[in-house]
Each structure stands twice: as structure tokens, then as C-alpha cells.
Tab-separated table of C-alpha atoms in Angstrom:
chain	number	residue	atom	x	y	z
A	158	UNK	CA	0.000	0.000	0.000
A	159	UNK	CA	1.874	2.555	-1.467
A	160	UNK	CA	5.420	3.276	-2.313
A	161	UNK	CA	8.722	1.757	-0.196
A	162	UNK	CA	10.156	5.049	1.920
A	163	UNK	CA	12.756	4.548	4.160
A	164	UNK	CA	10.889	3.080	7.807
A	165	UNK	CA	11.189	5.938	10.039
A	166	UNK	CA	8.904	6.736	13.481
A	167	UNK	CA	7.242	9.698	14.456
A	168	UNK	CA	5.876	8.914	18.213
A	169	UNK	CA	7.764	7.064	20.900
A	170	UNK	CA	7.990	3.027	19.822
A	171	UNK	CA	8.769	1.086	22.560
A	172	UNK	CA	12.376	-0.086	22.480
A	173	UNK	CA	13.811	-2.829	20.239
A	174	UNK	CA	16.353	-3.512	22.489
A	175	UNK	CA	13.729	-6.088	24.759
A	176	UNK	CA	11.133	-7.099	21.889
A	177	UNK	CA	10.337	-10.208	24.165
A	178	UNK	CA	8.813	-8.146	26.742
A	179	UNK	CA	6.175	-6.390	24.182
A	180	UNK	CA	4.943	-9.381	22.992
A	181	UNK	CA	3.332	-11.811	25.280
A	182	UNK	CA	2.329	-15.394	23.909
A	183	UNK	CA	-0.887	-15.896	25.385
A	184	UNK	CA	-2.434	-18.213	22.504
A	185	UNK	CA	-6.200	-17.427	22.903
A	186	UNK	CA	-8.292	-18.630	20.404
A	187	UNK	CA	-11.240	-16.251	18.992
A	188	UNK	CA	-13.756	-16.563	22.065
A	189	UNK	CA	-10.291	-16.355	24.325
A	190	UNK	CA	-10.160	-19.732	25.444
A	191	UNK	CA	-6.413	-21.610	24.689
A	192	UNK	CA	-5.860	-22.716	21.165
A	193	UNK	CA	-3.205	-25.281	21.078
A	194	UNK	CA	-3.016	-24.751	17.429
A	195	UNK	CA	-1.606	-21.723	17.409
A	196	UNK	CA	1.069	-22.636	20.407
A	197	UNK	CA	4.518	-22.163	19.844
A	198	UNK	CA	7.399	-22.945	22.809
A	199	UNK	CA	10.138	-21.503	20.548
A	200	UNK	CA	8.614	-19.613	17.433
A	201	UNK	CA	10.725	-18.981	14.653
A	202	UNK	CA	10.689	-17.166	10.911
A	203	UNK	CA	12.931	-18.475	8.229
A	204	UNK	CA	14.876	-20.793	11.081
A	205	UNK	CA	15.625	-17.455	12.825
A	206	UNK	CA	14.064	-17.139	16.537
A	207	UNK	CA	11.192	-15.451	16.590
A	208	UNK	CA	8.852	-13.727	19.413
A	209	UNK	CA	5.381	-14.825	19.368
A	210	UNK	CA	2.776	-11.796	19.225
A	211	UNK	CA	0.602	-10.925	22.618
A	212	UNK	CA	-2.644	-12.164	22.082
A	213	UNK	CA	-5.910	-10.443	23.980
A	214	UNK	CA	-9.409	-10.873	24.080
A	215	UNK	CA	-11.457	-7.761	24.606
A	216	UNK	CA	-12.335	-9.443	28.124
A	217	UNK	CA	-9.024	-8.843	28.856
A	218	UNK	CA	-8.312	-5.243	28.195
A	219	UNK	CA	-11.325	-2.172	27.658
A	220	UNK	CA	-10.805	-0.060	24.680
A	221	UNK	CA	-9.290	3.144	26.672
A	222	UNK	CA	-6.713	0.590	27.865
A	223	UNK	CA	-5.698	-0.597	24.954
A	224	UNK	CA	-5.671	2.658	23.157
A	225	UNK	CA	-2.687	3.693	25.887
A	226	UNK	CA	-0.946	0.723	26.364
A	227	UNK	CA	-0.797	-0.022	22.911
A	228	UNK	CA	-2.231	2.564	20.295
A	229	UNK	CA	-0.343	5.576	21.947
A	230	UNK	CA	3.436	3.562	22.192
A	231	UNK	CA	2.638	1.638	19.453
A	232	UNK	CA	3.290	-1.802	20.719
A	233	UNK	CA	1.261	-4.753	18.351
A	234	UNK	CA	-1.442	-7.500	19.708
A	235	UNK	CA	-3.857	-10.045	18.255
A	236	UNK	CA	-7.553	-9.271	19.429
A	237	UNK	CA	-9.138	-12.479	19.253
A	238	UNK	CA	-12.882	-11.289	19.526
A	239	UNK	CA	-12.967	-7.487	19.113
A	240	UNK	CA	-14.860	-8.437	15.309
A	241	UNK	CA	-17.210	-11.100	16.804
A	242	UNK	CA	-20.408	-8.876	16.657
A	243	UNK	CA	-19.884	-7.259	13.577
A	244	UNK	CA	-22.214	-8.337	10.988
A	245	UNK	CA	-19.343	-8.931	7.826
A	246	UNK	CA	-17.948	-11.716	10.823
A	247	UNK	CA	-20.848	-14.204	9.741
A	248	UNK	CA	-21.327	-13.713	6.013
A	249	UNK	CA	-17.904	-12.440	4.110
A	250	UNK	CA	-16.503	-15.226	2.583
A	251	UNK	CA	-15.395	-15.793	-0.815
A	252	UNK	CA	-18.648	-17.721	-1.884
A	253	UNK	CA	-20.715	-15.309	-0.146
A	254	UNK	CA	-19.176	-12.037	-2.524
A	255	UNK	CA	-19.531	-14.694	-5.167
A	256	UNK	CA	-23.740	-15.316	-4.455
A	257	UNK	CA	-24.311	-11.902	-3.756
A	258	UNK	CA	-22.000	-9.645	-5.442
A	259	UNK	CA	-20.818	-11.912	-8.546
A	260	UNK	CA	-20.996	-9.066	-10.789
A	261	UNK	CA	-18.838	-6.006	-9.673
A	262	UNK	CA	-16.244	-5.950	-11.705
A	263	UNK	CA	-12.310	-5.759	-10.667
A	264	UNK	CA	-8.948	-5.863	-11.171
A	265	UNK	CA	-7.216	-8.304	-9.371
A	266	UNK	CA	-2.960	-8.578	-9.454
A	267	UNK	CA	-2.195	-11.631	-11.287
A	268	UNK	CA	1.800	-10.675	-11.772
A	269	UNK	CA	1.051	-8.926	-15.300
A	270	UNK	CA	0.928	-5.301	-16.001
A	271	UNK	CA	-2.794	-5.361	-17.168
A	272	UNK	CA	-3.853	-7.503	-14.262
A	273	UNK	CA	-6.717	-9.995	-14.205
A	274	UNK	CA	-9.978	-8.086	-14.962
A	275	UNK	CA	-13.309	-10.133	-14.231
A	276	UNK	CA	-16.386	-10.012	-12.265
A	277	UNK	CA	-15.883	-11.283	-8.473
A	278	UNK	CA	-17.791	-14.322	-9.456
A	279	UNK	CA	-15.462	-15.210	-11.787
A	280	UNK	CA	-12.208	-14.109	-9.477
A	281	UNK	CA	-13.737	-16.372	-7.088
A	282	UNK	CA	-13.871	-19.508	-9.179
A	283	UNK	CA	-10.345	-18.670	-10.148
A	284	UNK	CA	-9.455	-18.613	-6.423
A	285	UNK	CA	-11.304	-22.431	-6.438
A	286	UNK	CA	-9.526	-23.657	-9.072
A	287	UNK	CA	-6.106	-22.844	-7.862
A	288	UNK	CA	-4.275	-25.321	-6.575
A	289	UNK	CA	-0.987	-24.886	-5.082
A	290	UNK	CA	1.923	-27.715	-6.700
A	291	UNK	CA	2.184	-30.527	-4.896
A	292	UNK	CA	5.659	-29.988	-2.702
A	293	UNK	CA	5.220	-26.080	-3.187
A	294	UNK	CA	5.110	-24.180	0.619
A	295	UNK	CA	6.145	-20.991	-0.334
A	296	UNK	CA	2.775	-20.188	-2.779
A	297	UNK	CA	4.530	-18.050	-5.013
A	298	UNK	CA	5.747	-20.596	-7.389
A	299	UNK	CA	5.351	-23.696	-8.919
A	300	UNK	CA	1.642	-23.281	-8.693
A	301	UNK	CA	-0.977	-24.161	-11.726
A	302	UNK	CA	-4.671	-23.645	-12.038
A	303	UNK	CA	-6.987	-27.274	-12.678
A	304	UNK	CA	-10.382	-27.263	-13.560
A	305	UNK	CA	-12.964	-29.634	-11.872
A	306	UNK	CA	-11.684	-32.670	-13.527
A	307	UNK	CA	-8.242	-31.969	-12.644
A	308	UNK	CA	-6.703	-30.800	-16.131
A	309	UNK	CA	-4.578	-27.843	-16.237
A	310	UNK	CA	-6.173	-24.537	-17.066
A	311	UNK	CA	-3.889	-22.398	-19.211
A	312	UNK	CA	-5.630	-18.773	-18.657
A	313	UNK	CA	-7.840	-17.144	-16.419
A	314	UNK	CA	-10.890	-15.494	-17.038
A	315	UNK	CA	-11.731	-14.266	-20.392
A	316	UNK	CA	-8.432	-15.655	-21.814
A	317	UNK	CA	-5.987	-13.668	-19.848
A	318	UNK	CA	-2.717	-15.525	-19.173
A	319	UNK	CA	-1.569	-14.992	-15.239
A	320	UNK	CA	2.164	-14.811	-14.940
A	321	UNK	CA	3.667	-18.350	-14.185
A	322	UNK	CA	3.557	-19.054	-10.646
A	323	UNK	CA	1.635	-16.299	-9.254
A	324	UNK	CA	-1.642	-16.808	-7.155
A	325	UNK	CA	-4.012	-13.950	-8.090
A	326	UNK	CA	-4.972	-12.216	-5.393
A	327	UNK	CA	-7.464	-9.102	-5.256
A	328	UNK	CA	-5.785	-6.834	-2.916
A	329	UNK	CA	-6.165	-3.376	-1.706
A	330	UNK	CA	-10.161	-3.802	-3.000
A	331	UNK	CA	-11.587	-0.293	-2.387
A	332	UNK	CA	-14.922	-2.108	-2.267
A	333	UNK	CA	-16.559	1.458	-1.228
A	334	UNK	CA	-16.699	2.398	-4.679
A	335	UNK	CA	-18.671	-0.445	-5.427
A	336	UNK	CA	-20.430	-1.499	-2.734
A	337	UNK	CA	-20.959	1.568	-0.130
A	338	UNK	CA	-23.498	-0.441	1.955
A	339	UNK	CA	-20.902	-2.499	3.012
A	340	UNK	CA	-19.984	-0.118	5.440
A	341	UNK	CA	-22.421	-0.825	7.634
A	342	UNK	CA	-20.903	-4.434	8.329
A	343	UNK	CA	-18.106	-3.373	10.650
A	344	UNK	CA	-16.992	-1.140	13.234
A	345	UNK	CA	-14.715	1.259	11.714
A	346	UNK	CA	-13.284	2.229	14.460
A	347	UNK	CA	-13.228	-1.238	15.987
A	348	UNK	CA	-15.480	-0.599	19.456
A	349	UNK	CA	-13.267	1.823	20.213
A	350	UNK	CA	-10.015	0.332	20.356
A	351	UNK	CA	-9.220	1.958	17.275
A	352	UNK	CA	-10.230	5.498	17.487
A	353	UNK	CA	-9.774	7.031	13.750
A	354	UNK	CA	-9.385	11.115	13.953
A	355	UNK	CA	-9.530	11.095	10.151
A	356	UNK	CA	-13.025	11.145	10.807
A	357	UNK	CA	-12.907	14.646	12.458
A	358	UNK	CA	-12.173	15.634	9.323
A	359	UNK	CA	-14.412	16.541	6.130
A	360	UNK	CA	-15.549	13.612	4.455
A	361	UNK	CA	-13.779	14.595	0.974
A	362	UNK	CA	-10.425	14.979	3.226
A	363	UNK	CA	-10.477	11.782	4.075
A	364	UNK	CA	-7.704	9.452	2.555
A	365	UNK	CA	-9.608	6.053	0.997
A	366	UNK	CA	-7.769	3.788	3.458
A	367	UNK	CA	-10.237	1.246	4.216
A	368	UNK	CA	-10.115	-2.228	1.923
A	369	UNK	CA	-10.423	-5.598	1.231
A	370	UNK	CA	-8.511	-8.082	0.340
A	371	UNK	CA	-9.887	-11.964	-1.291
A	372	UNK	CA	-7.541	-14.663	-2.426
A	373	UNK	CA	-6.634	-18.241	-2.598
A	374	UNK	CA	-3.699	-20.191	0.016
A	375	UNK	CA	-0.541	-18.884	-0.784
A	376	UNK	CA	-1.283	-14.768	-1.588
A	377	UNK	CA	0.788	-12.924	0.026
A	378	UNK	CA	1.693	-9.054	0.733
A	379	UNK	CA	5.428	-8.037	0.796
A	380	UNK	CA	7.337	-6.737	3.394
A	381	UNK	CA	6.370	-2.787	3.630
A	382	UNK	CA	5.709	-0.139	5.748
A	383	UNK	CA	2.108	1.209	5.684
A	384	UNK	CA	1.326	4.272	3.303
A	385	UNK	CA	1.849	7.359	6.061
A	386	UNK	CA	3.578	5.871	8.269
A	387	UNK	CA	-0.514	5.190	9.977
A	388	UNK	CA	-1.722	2.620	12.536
A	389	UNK	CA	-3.297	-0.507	10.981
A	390	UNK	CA	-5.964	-2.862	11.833
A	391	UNK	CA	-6.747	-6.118	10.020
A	392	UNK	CA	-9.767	-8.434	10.549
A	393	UNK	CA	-9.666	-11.956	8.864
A	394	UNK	CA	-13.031	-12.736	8.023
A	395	UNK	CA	-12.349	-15.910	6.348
A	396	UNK	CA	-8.989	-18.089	6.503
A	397	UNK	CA	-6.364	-17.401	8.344
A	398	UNK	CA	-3.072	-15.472	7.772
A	399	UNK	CA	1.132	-15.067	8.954
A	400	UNK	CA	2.076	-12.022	9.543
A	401	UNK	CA	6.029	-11.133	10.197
A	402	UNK	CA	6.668	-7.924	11.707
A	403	UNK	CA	9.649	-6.027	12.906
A	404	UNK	CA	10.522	-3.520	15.482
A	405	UNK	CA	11.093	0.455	13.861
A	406	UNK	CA	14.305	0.261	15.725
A	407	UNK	CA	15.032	-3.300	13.297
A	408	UNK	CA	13.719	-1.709	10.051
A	409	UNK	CA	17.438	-0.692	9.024
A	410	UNK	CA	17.916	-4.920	9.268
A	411	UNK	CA	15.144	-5.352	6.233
A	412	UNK	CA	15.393	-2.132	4.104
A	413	UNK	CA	18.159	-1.003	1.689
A	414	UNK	CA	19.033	3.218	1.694
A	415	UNK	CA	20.684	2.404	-1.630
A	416	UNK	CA	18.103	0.974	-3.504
A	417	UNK	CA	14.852	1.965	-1.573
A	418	UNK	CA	13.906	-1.955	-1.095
A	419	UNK	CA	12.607	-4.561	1.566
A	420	UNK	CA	14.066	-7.849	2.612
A	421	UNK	CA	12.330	-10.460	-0.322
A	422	UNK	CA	10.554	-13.262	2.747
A	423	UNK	CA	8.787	-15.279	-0.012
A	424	UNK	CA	12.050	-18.033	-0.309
A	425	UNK	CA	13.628	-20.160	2.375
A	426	UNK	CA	17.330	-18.952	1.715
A	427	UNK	CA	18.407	-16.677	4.845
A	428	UNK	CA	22.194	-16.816	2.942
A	429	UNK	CA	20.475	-15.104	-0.339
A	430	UNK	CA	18.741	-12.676	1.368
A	431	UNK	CA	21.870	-11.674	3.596
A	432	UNK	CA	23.588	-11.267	-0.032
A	433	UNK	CA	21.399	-7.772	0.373
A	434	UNK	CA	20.597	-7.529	3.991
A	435	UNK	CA	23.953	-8.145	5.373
A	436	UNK	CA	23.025	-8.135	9.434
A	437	UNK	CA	19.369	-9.667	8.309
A	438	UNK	CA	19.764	-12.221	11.456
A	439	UNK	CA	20.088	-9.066	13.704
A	440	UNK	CA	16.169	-8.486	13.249
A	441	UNK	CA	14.059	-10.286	15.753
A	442	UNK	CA	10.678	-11.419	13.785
A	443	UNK	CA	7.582	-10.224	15.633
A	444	UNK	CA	5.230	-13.494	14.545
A	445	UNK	CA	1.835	-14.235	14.816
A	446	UNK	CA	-1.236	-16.874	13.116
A	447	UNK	CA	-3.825	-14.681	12.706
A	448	UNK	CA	-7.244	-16.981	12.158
A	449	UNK	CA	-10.770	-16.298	11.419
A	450	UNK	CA	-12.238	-13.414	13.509
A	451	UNK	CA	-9.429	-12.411	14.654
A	452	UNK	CA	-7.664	-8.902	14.340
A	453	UNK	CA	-4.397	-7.803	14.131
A	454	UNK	CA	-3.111	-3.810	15.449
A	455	UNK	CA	-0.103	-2.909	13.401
A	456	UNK	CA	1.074	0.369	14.323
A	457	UNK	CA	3.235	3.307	12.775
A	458	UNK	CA	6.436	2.593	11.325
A	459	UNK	CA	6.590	-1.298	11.669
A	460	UNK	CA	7.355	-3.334	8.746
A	461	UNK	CA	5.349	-6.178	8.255
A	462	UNK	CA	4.554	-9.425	5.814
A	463	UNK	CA	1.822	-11.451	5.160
A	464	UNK	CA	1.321	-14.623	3.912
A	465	UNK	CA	-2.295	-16.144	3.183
A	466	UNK	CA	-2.318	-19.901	5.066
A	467	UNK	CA	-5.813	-20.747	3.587
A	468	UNK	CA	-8.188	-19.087	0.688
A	469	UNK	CA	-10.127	-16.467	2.212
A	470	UNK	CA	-11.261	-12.726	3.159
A	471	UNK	CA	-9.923	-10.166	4.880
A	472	UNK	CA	-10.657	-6.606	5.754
A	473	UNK	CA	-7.987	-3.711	6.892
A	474	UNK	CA	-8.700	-0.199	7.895
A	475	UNK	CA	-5.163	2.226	8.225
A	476	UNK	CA	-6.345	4.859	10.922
A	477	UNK	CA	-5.111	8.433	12.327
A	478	UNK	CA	-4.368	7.595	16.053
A	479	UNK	CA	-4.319	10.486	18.684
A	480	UNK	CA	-0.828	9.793	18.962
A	481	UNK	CA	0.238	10.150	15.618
A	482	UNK	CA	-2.001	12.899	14.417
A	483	UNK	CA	0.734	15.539	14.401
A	484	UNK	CA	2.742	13.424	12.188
A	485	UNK	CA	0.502	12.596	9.607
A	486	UNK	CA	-1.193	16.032	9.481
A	487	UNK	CA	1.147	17.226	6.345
A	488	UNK	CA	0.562	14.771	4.731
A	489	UNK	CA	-3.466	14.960	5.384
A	490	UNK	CA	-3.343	18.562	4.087
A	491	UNK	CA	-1.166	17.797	0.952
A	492	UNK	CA	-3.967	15.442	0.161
A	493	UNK	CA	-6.876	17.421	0.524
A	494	UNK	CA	-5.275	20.146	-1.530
A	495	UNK	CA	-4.227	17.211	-4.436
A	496	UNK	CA	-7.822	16.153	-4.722
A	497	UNK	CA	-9.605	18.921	-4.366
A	498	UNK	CA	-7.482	19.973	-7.682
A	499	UNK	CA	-8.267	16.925	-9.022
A	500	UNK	CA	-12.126	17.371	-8.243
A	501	UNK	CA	-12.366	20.726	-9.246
A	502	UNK	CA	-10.705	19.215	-12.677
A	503	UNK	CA	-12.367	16.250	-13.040
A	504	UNK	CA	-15.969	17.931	-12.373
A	505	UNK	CA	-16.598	14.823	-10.074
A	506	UNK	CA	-15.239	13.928	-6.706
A	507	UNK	CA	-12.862	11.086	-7.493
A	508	UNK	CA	-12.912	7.450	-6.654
A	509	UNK	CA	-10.832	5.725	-4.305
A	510	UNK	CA	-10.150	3.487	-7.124
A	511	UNK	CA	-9.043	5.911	-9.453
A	512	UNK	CA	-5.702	5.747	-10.289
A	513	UNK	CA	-5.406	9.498	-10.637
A	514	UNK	CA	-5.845	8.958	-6.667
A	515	UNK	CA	-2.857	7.282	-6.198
A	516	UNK	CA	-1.423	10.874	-6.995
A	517	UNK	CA	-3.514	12.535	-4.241
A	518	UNK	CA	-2.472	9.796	-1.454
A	519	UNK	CA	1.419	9.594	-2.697
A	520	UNK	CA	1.877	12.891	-4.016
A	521	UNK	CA	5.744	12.914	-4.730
A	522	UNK	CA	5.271	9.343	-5.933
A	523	UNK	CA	3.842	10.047	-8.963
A	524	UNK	CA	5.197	13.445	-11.032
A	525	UNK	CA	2.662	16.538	-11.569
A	526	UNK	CA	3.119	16.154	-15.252
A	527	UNK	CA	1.514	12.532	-15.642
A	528	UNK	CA	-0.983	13.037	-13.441
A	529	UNK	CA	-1.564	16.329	-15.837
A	530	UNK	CA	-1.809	13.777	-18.609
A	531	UNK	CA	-3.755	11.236	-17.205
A	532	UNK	CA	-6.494	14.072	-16.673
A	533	UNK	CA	-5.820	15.151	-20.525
A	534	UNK	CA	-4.629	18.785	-19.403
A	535	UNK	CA	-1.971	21.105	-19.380
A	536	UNK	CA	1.268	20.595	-16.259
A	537	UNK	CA	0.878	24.375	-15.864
A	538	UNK	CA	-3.422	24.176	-15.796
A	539	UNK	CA	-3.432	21.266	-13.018
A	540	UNK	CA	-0.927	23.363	-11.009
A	541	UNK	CA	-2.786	26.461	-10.807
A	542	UNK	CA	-6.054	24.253	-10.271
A	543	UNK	CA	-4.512	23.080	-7.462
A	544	UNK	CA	-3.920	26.513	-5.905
A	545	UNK	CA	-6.765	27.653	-6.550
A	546	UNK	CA	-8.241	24.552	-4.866
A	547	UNK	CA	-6.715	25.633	-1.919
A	548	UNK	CA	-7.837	29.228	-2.041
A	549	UNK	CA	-10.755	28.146	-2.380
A	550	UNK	CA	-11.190	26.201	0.978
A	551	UNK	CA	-9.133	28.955	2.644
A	552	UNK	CA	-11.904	31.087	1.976
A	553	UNK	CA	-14.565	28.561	3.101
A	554	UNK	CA	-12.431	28.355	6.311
A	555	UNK	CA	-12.230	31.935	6.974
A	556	UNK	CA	-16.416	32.535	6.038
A	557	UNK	CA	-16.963	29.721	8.451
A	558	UNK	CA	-14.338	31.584	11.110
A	559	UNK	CA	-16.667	34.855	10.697
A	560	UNK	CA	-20.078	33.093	10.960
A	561	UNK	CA	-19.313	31.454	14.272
A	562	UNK	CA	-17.331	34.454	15.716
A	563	UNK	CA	-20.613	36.405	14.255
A	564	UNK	CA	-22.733	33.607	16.082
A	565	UNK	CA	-20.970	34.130	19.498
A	566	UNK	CA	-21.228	37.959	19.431
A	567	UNK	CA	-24.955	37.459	19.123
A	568	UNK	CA	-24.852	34.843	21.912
């Protein structure tokens, strides 16, 4: 979710230095009882040792607690239950967006430029007929789609060849834009324990960080650091999923200055990805199973990996917490001026899944002059748009100013 920048922290983390005492392993499954299954007396990642992740149930801890203990110094934990009421909790799977939403079209990665562009019913199928090779752990390769009868299947819907070896995987769904009465299937900010202050914004200031993500065993998201440098929470709905996460203080461990890249966790060769990461073995893996119902807190500045254990659903919602609000407030403003240009442009409040709003959210990621293009006007035109956009809500700001200072005085 958004372009590799070099991990950095803006609010006190706690320190790398004891990662073993942020973490406690209390296995609970989703209604907080023991779950042997996802036990571990010595966890490890890639034969390194690993420390398992704490694991709460909202019995446990109340939402203001949480929010200090671990929202404000940014320490990560599995909630086992904090999802259980939400309605999305008992019907998103990948058969029910099949049955009931079969026909919204998307894109879904595939490993090819164009991507894989189908209706969910037919992603879905895809997803059925995948089939990991037999011997295959890692997902990535030396995987093949059958049909029903068992035969290889040499393209995916409507003809369109995946690349070799890669599980398609609909990621990063804004599945707003299609389906806006979704919303009303979760808790967006999580009962409380994840108290978003984007919302005390306007609603067209608000960056389109909620989405989905549907794929078969195997899909996986590379190591990254979330778009903003915001808090994280992600809900698996259906499945289960590894995450691998490391400490801010570690980050320099799994990211290259030189070449603006994360460690590559999909093989099993430490020794090749040392080749790169040179003190690699001087990270300490954060781990954690994260099953169905459950929800994982990522905060700020913590690089993290993902790798789908079953086919299923997920949902993940990136959040302004009170702790980080100062940090991410230039970039909040960059991006209400960016697509407020764009709207005023466009005639039409854009999408989240526009790509033109890839330029709002990254800004310096992509350059002035091809977003200028994609919009099919002048560098110079979408520049000054852009200022004026932000004259523009200057003004509104300083009417709205007068009219409550005028309100007051009457008072």
C-alpha cells in the first residue's frame, strides 16, 4: 500500500532492544479460550528465533486501555474477539461475494501489467480452481490452475494468461466504490479500540484507506511499511493469515538506503537474502497466526509481511491515532489540496479506485506532469487548479471563522 520510503517513526515506539517483553504469547483462540493450534514454545521465521505476538481478548483489556498501552506507544497484539459482533464476521466469505455480489467488476494482481480483470464471481472460481503444486510451501511458485476434472487450465478469465507461478490475489479492494453499503458491516473504528481522527475531518479529506482483500492459500503481501507511516488494523473474516513484523528500531535490518527496497521473505534462503541484507539475522521477527475473527493492530512505522495460510477474506482499515495525528497532518493537508485539484478538474469527486488517486495519497510518488496527462490537461493548468483549490477552501475556512465568531457575538 503505497510506495517503499525509508521506515522511520514519528511517536515514541517502545524499544527494540527487549522485543520479548512487548509481545506476550498468550495463545487465545477467537472466544479467548487456549488454542493449542496456534502454540509455539520456541517460534521462529525463516529458522531465525522469533517472538510470538501478545494475544488479547477484549475481556481482557477495555478499549481506553488498549488505546494507551498499545495505540499511543505503538506496541502490536492479536484481538481475538474485538470483530465477533460485527455483521461482515458471519457472512464475508469468498462464496458469499460470489452469491451476492458476482458481478462487480475488478482488477485483481495476477503478476502482469494489465492484471486480471473479471467479475468477483469469476475471481472467485479462479481462487477455487487454484491449486498450489504438490511440494510447493512458499505459494509463489510452482503453482498451476486445474479445472474440476483436474486438467490444467492455461488462462484465467476471459483468456488472460496470469504470470507463471503467481496466485491472483485481489488486494487493496476499495470495495466502497462499489459497494458503499458495506460499510455498515463493521466497526470502523473497531469498538473503540481503534479510534480514527480522520473522521474529524471533512468527508472529501479523508484518505480512501479502508479495503479488502480476497484470495486463494498462498497470496501474500510483501514486506512494507504502511502508506503514512498510519496505525493498521486487520480483521480476517475468512482463513487465516502469517504475519512477520519487525521492530522500527530493526527496520534498518530489512530495508536497503541504496536501492529503496525490503528484505524479499517469499524463499527459504536466509544466505540469499543476507547477499542484500547483510546483518538480516540481527532483526528479531515479531510473529503471529492470525485466524478467522481475529484482528491484528499494526502500528506506525513497523514493517510487516503477510502470507495467506488458507483461501479467504480479509478486511484492513489504516487509521489516524491520537498519537500520531501531528505526524501525519502534512501529509493529510497535501492530500486534501491534491484532490480537491483533481475534483475541481475532473468535475466529479474522485474514486478511491481511481488511479489518478494514487497521486492525491502519494503525491511525490507520482510526477505533476503525468498526473496532468492522465487528466488530458496542461502541467501548468493542473498546477494552478490546485492553488486555486486551496484558495478556495481557505476562503470557506475563513467565512466559516466569521459566521461562528458572528454567532458568538450574538450569543
Amino acid at each position: 500500500r503505497g510506495p517503499a520510503r525509508t521506515p522511520r517513526c514519528h511517536t515514541r515506539v517502545v524499544s527494540p532492544s527487549a522485543p520479548t517483553r512487548l509481545v506476550r504469547a498468550s495463545a487465545m483462540g477467537s472466544g479467548g479460550e487456549s488454542d493449542p493450534a496456534l502454540m509455539s514454545d520456541a517460534p521462529s521465521f525463516l529458522g531465525l528465533p522469533a517472538v510470538k505476538l501478545e494475544r488479547l481478548s477484549v475481556r481482557d483489556v477495555a478499549p481506553g486501555v488498549f488505546e494507551r498501552t498499545h495505540v499511543d506507544r505503538a506496541v502490536p497484539a492479536v484481538l481475538t474477539d474485538v470483530a465477533k459482533s460485527w455483521p461482515c464476521a458471519s457472512k464475508w466469505t469468498l462464496e458469499w461475494f460470489k452469491e451476492k455480489h458476482g458481478d462487480v467488476r475488478v482488477a485483481a494482481d495476477d503478476g502482469t501489467k494489465e492484471k486480471m480483470k473479471c467479475t468477483l464471481r469469476e475471481f472467485v472460481k479462479t481462487c477455487d480452481a487454484f491449486e498450489p503444486s504438490a511440494g510447493s510451501s512458499s505459494g509463489s511458485t510452482g503453482a498451476h490452475l486445474v479445472d474440476s476434472s483436474g486438467e490444467l487450465v492455461s488462462s484465467s478469465p476471459g483468456g488472460h494468461r496470469p504470470l507463471s507461478g503467481v496466485v491472483p490475489y485481489l488486494r487493496t479492494w476499495n470495495f466502497l466504490d462499489d459497494l458503499p453499503e458495506l460499510e455498515n458491516d463493521f466497526d470502523k473504528h473497531g469498538g473503540g479500540y481503534f479510534r480514527d481522527l480522520f473522521d474529524a475531518l471533512r468527508p472529501e479529506w479523508r484518505p480512501p484507506f479502508t479495503w479488502a482483500f480476497l484470495g486463494a492459500k498462498g497470496t501474500r503481501t510483501k514486506l512494507h511499511v504502511d502508506v503514512w507511516h498510519t496505525d493498521a488494523w486487520l480483521t480476517v473474516l475468512q482463513g487465516s493469515k502469517r504475519f512477520v513484523l519487525f521492530h522500527p528500531g530493526h527496520a534498518k535490518h530489512v530495508f536497503d538506503e541504496n536501492t529503496r527496497t525490503f528484505a524479499d521473505l517469499d524463499g527459504d534462503d536466509v544466505a540469499a537474502i543476507e547477499k542484500t541484507f547483510p546483518n538480516f539475522r540481527r532483526a528479531t521477527p515479531v510473529v503471529a497466526v492470525v485466524g478467522t475473527g481475529e484482528t491484528i493492530y499494526i502500528p506506525r512505522g513497523w514493517p510487516h509481511y503477510a502470507v495467506a495460510l488458507s483461501a479467504g477474506v480479509s478486511l484492513t482499515k489504516n487509521f489516524l491515532s491520537r498519537a500520531n495525528r501531528r505526524a501525519v497532518l502534512e501529509e493529510t493537508v497535501a492530500f486534501a489540496n491534491r484532490r480537491d485539484a483533481c475534483a475541481f478538474v475532473l468535475g466529479r469527486a474522485p474514486r478511491a479506485s481511481d488511479n489518478l488517486l494514487k497521486f492525491c495519497v502519494h503525491g511525490g510518488s507520482l510526477r505533476l506532469s503525468d498526473a496532468a496527462k492522465v487528466m488530458g490537461v496542461e502541467t501548468g493548468t493542473l498546477r494552478e487548479k490546485m492553488r486555486e483549490a486551496r484558495r478556495q477552501r481557505l476562503r470557506e475556512e475563513a467565512e466559516a471563522a466569521e459566521a461562528a465568531e458572528g454567532e458568538e457575538e450574538e450569543a
